[in-house]
Tab-separated table of C-alpha atoms in Angstrom:
chain	number	residue	atom	x	y	z
K	1	GLY	CA	7.201	-39.494	105.291
K	2	ALA	CA	5.916	-36.700	103.040
K	3	VAL	CA	2.694	-38.346	101.943
K	4	VAL	CA	0.072	-36.523	99.900
K	5	SER	CA	-3.376	-38.051	99.675
K	6	GLN	CA	-5.748	-37.127	96.873
K	7	HIS	CA	-9.440	-38.029	96.627
K	8	PRO	CA	-11.370	-39.184	94.790
K	9	SER	CA	-9.225	-41.225	92.452
K	10	ARG	CA	-11.967	-41.406	89.854
K	11	VAL	CA	-15.161	-39.461	89.385
K	12	ILE	CA	-17.807	-39.377	86.702
K	13	CYS	CA	-20.204	-36.461	86.693
K	14	LYS	CA	-22.895	-35.045	84.489
K	15	SER	CA	-22.298	-31.973	82.408
K	16	GLY	CA	-23.196	-28.829	84.320
K	17	THR	CA	-22.488	-30.193	87.761
K	18	SER	CA	-19.554	-29.378	90.037
K	19	VAL	CA	-16.892	-31.700	91.348
K	20	LYS	CA	-14.581	-31.201	94.313
K	21	ILE	CA	-11.149	-32.824	94.515
K	22	GLU	CA	-9.269	-32.910	97.824
K	23	CYS	CA	-5.532	-32.889	98.362
K	24	ARG	CA	-4.195	-33.548	101.856
K	25	SER	CA	-0.679	-33.565	103.230
K	26	LEU	CA	-0.812	-36.388	105.769
K	27	ASP	CA	2.385	-35.981	107.747
K	28	PHE	CA	3.541	-32.434	107.135
K	29	GLN	CA	2.197	-28.943	106.833
K	30	ALA	CA	2.099	-27.421	103.382
K	31	THR	CA	1.746	-23.683	103.010
K	32	THR	CA	1.914	-24.165	99.265
K	33	MET	CA	0.351	-26.823	97.078
K	34	PHE	CA	0.283	-27.092	93.324
K	35	TRP	CA	-2.463	-28.283	91.013
K	36	TYR	CA	-1.689	-29.831	87.645
K	37	ARG	CA	-3.701	-31.116	84.757
K	38	GLN	CA	-2.491	-33.870	82.497
K	39	PHE	CA	-3.872	-34.707	79.084
K	40	PRO	CA	-3.411	-38.211	77.673
K	41	LYS	CA	0.172	-38.997	76.801
K	42	GLN	CA	1.307	-35.492	77.698
K	43	SER	CA	3.275	-33.841	80.438
K	44	LEU	CA	1.817	-32.080	83.440
K	45	MET	CA	0.433	-28.603	82.944
K	46	LEU	CA	0.545	-26.364	85.998
K	47	MET	CA	-2.888	-24.894	86.655
K	48	ALA	CA	-2.405	-22.954	89.852
K	49	THR	CA	-0.442	-22.487	93.031
K	50	SER	CA	-2.529	-22.853	96.155
K	51	ASN	CA	-1.457	-20.719	99.112
K	52	GLU	CA	-2.728	-21.371	102.619
K	53	GLY	CA	-4.862	-18.506	103.860
K	54	SER	CA	-4.745	-16.500	100.657
K	55	LYS	CA	-5.928	-16.559	97.086
K	56	ALA	CA	-4.514	-19.036	94.646
K	57	THR	CA	-2.253	-17.924	91.843
K	58	TYR	CA	-3.504	-19.138	88.494
K	59	GLU	CA	-1.446	-19.758	85.395
K	60	GLN	CA	-2.231	-17.851	82.254
K	61	GLY	CA	-5.187	-19.303	80.413
K	62	VAL	CA	-6.676	-21.102	83.428
K	63	GLU	CA	-10.158	-19.878	84.299
K	64	LYS	CA	-10.218	-19.063	87.995
K	65	ASP	CA	-14.012	-19.026	88.079
K	66	LYS	CA	-14.179	-22.520	86.639
K	67	PHE	CA	-11.403	-24.037	88.712
K	68	LEU	CA	-11.949	-22.847	92.263
K	69	ILE	CA	-9.093	-23.492	94.659
K	70	ASN	CA	-9.369	-23.264	98.415
K	71	HIS	CA	-6.476	-23.795	100.806
K	72	ALA	CA	-8.132	-23.263	104.147
K	73	SER	CA	-5.681	-25.182	106.296
K	74	LEU	CA	-2.038	-26.195	106.268
K	75	THR	CA	-2.933	-29.746	105.300
K	76	LEU	CA	-5.815	-29.396	102.859
K	77	SER	CA	-6.298	-27.830	99.460
K	78	THR	CA	-9.369	-28.387	97.314
K	79	LEU	CA	-9.969	-27.936	93.603
K	80	THR	CA	-13.590	-27.536	92.533
K	81	VAL	CA	-14.408	-27.856	88.866
K	82	THR	CA	-17.573	-25.814	88.490
K	83	SER	CA	-20.211	-26.339	85.810
K	84	ALA	CA	-18.145	-29.123	84.352
K	85	HIS	CA	-18.210	-29.868	80.633
K	86	PRO	CA	-16.804	-32.793	78.659
K	87	GLU	CA	-13.717	-30.765	77.734
K	88	ASP	CA	-12.857	-30.598	81.451
K	89	SER	CA	-12.381	-34.360	81.456
K	90	SER	CA	-8.777	-34.946	82.386
K	91	PHE	CA	-6.354	-36.253	84.980
K	92	TYR	CA	-5.807	-33.792	87.818
K	93	ILE	CA	-2.831	-34.092	90.162
K	94	CYS	CA	-1.817	-32.146	93.249
K	95	SER	CA	1.630	-31.747	94.722
K	96	ALA	CA	3.303	-30.419	97.857
K	97	THR	CA	6.607	-30.585	99.681
K	98	PRO	CA	7.671	-30.182	103.292
K	99	PRO	CA	8.918	-26.622	103.733
K	100	GLY	CA	12.617	-25.959	103.948
K	101	ALA	CA	13.706	-29.359	102.677
K	102	HIS	CA	15.025	-30.823	99.467
K	103	TYR	CA	12.885	-33.932	99.727
K	104	GLY	CA	11.475	-33.501	96.306
K	105	TYR	CA	7.900	-32.727	95.659
K	106	THR	CA	5.355	-35.348	96.634
K	107	PHE	CA	2.420	-35.952	94.352
K	108	GLY	CA	-1.050	-37.195	95.005
K	109	SER	CA	-2.219	-40.273	93.153
K	110	GLY	CA	-4.318	-38.175	90.816
K	111	THR	CA	-8.020	-37.861	90.016
K	112	ARG	CA	-9.474	-39.053	86.743
K	113	LEU	CA	-12.440	-36.805	85.966
K	114	THR	CA	-14.888	-37.834	83.288
K	115	VAL	CA	-17.720	-35.461	82.418
K	116	VAL	CA	-20.581	-37.038	80.509
M	1	GLY	CA	12.977	-18.893	81.770
M	2	ASP	CA	13.792	-22.219	83.323
M	3	SER	CA	13.231	-25.247	81.136
M	4	VAL	CA	13.855	-28.973	80.844
M	5	THR	CA	14.417	-30.830	77.606
M	6	GLN	CA	14.287	-34.589	77.635
M	7	MET	CA	14.522	-37.267	75.048
M	8	GLU	CA	11.158	-37.924	73.513
M	9	GLY	CA	9.920	-41.424	73.198
M	10	PRO	CA	8.484	-43.787	73.028
M	11	VAL	CA	11.434	-45.968	73.887
M	12	THR	CA	11.063	-49.720	73.494
M	13	LEU	CA	13.672	-52.054	74.948
M	14	SER	CA	14.056	-55.735	75.532
M	15	GLU	CA	14.336	-56.969	79.089
M	16	GLU	CA	17.868	-56.658	80.524
M	17	ALA	CA	18.838	-53.975	78.009
M	18	PHE	CA	20.678	-50.814	79.038
M	19	LEU	CA	18.577	-47.684	79.400
M	20	THR	CA	19.546	-44.064	78.909
M	21	ILE	CA	17.057	-41.210	78.863
M	22	ASN	CA	18.696	-37.883	78.166
M	23	CYS	CA	17.754	-34.753	80.053
M	24	THR	CA	19.229	-31.269	79.807
M	25	TYR	CA	18.153	-28.127	81.558
M	26	THR	CA	18.312	-24.361	81.480
M	27	ALA	CA	17.991	-22.505	84.749
M	28	THR	CA	18.905	-19.325	86.540
M	29	GLY	CA	20.614	-20.064	89.804
M	30	TYR	CA	21.384	-23.558	91.048
M	31	PRO	CA	18.498	-25.927	90.586
M	32	SER	CA	17.741	-29.208	92.245
M	33	LEU	CA	17.107	-31.938	89.692
M	34	PHE	CA	14.646	-34.801	89.829
M	35	TRP	CA	13.453	-37.837	87.952
M	36	TYR	CA	9.845	-38.881	88.485
M	37	VAL	CA	8.111	-42.027	87.247
M	38	GLN	CA	4.444	-42.372	86.400
M	39	TYR	CA	2.851	-45.783	86.075
M	40	PRO	CA	-0.400	-46.063	84.097
M	41	GLY	CA	-3.329	-44.374	85.818
M	42	GLU	CA	-1.253	-43.178	88.753
M	43	GLY	CA	0.314	-40.006	90.043
M	44	LEU	CA	4.016	-39.248	89.956
M	45	GLN	CA	6.537	-40.949	92.219
M	46	LEU	CA	9.928	-39.494	92.981
M	47	LEU	CA	12.531	-41.850	91.539
M	48	LEU	CA	15.705	-39.991	92.434
M	49	LYS	CA	17.109	-36.523	92.962
M	50	ALA	CA	20.303	-34.487	93.133
M	51	THR	CA	20.645	-31.101	94.740
M	52	LYS	CA	24.118	-29.953	93.679
M	53	ALA	CA	26.719	-30.437	90.979
M	54	ASP	CA	28.341	-33.883	90.774
M	55	ASP	CA	25.734	-35.422	93.074
M	56	LYS	CA	24.539	-38.826	91.935
M	57	GLY	CA	20.979	-39.817	92.666
M	58	SER	CA	20.157	-43.514	92.676
M	59	ASN	CA	17.180	-45.724	93.395
M	60	LYS	CA	15.918	-49.144	92.268
M	61	GLY	CA	18.900	-49.578	89.967
M	62	PHE	CA	18.384	-46.206	88.280
M	63	GLU	CA	21.082	-43.547	88.434
M	64	ALA	CA	21.549	-39.966	87.319
M	65	THR	CA	24.445	-37.576	87.881
M	66	TYR	CA	24.063	-33.811	88.113
M	67	ARG	CA	26.469	-32.444	85.490
M	68	LYS	CA	26.707	-28.699	85.771
M	69	GLU	CA	29.238	-28.354	82.970
M	70	THR	CA	26.893	-29.967	80.463
M	71	THR	CA	23.657	-28.927	82.266
M	72	SER	CA	22.525	-32.525	82.111
M	73	PHE	CA	20.907	-35.136	84.337
M	74	HIS	CA	20.655	-38.274	82.207
M	75	LEU	CA	18.801	-41.266	83.630
M	76	GLU	CA	20.446	-44.695	83.304
M	77	LYS	CA	19.748	-48.258	84.283
M	78	GLY	CA	21.980	-51.155	83.491
M	79	SER	CA	19.314	-53.815	83.065
M	80	VAL	CA	15.670	-52.909	82.634
M	81	GLN	CA	12.735	-55.092	83.583
M	82	VAL	CA	9.197	-55.311	82.268
M	83	SER	CA	8.034	-53.656	85.497
M	84	ASP	CA	10.034	-50.535	84.582
M	85	SER	CA	7.567	-49.771	81.802
M	86	ALA	CA	6.240	-46.313	82.638
M	87	VAL	CA	6.590	-42.649	81.756
M	88	TYR	CA	9.670	-40.899	83.121
M	89	PHE	CA	9.781	-37.157	83.755
M	90	CYS	CA	12.865	-35.059	84.316
M	91	ALA	CA	12.232	-31.936	86.410
M	92	LEU	CA	13.973	-29.074	88.118
M	93	SER	CA	13.309	-26.756	91.028
M	94	VAL	CA	15.096	-23.512	91.711
M	95	ASN	CA	13.368	-22.680	94.977
M	96	SER	CA	12.277	-25.880	96.678
M	97	GLY	CA	8.759	-25.809	98.033
M	98	ASN	CA	7.748	-22.317	97.016
M	99	THR	CA	7.802	-22.626	93.271
M	100	PRO	CA	6.430	-25.417	91.124
M	101	LEU	CA	8.578	-27.992	89.416
M	102	VAL	CA	9.489	-27.405	85.806
M	103	PHE	CA	8.901	-30.627	83.896
M	104	GLY	CA	10.201	-32.091	80.718
M	105	LYS	CA	7.656	-33.574	78.343
M	106	GLY	CA	8.141	-37.100	79.594
M	107	THR	CA	9.539	-40.249	77.985
M	108	ARG	CA	7.408	-43.353	77.670
M	109	LEU	CA	9.386	-46.549	78.188
M	110	SER	CA	8.110	-49.948	77.190
M	111	VAL	CA	10.117	-53.019	78.151
M	112	ILE	CA	9.381	-56.228	76.306
M	113	ALA	CA	10.036	-59.671	77.767
């Protein structure tokens, strides 16, 4: 149990376009999901906390207008990278956990974004 | 604030060697502790966890014991394999589910045949 599905796994887009990444909890409801960014050979950097039915909480230094997060249902959160630029190229990972349990956080398989 | 400090790599071992990756933490309250593994190009997979002092988490031959007195959660494996080559992250959570994990910087392990 506790599966998180993330799509797409890889995406290449042109500079100036927008890209949407989906994160779904397949077998549990997640009121909270987390979005991370990972640079090559580095640890995960928390970008924002996605809260179902309310606005996301962004970490300091993360542009909320560039990285739009929507958590419209208990099983789906989306991250949209708007007006993407080459410096937005990175590995993006989402995470969630079943509420009220110490199962450990489950991570999506990640999305490799390349902006050309 | 809460933090995790883990041994920085890269670590290179021969197959069947003994592995230890050190991890210590600082936290308010009583955290749950985790080890995650990341294979190239993939997301993170939970390797093992411990939710209270003296608990031992184990999986796939890996073990780690929650040591409150030394605030440590060192990862060990008695005999590594080439397939264990990956990046290992130590992490903690103080409030499971509602707050994000706090990660260490990760340790890259390479196992040579």
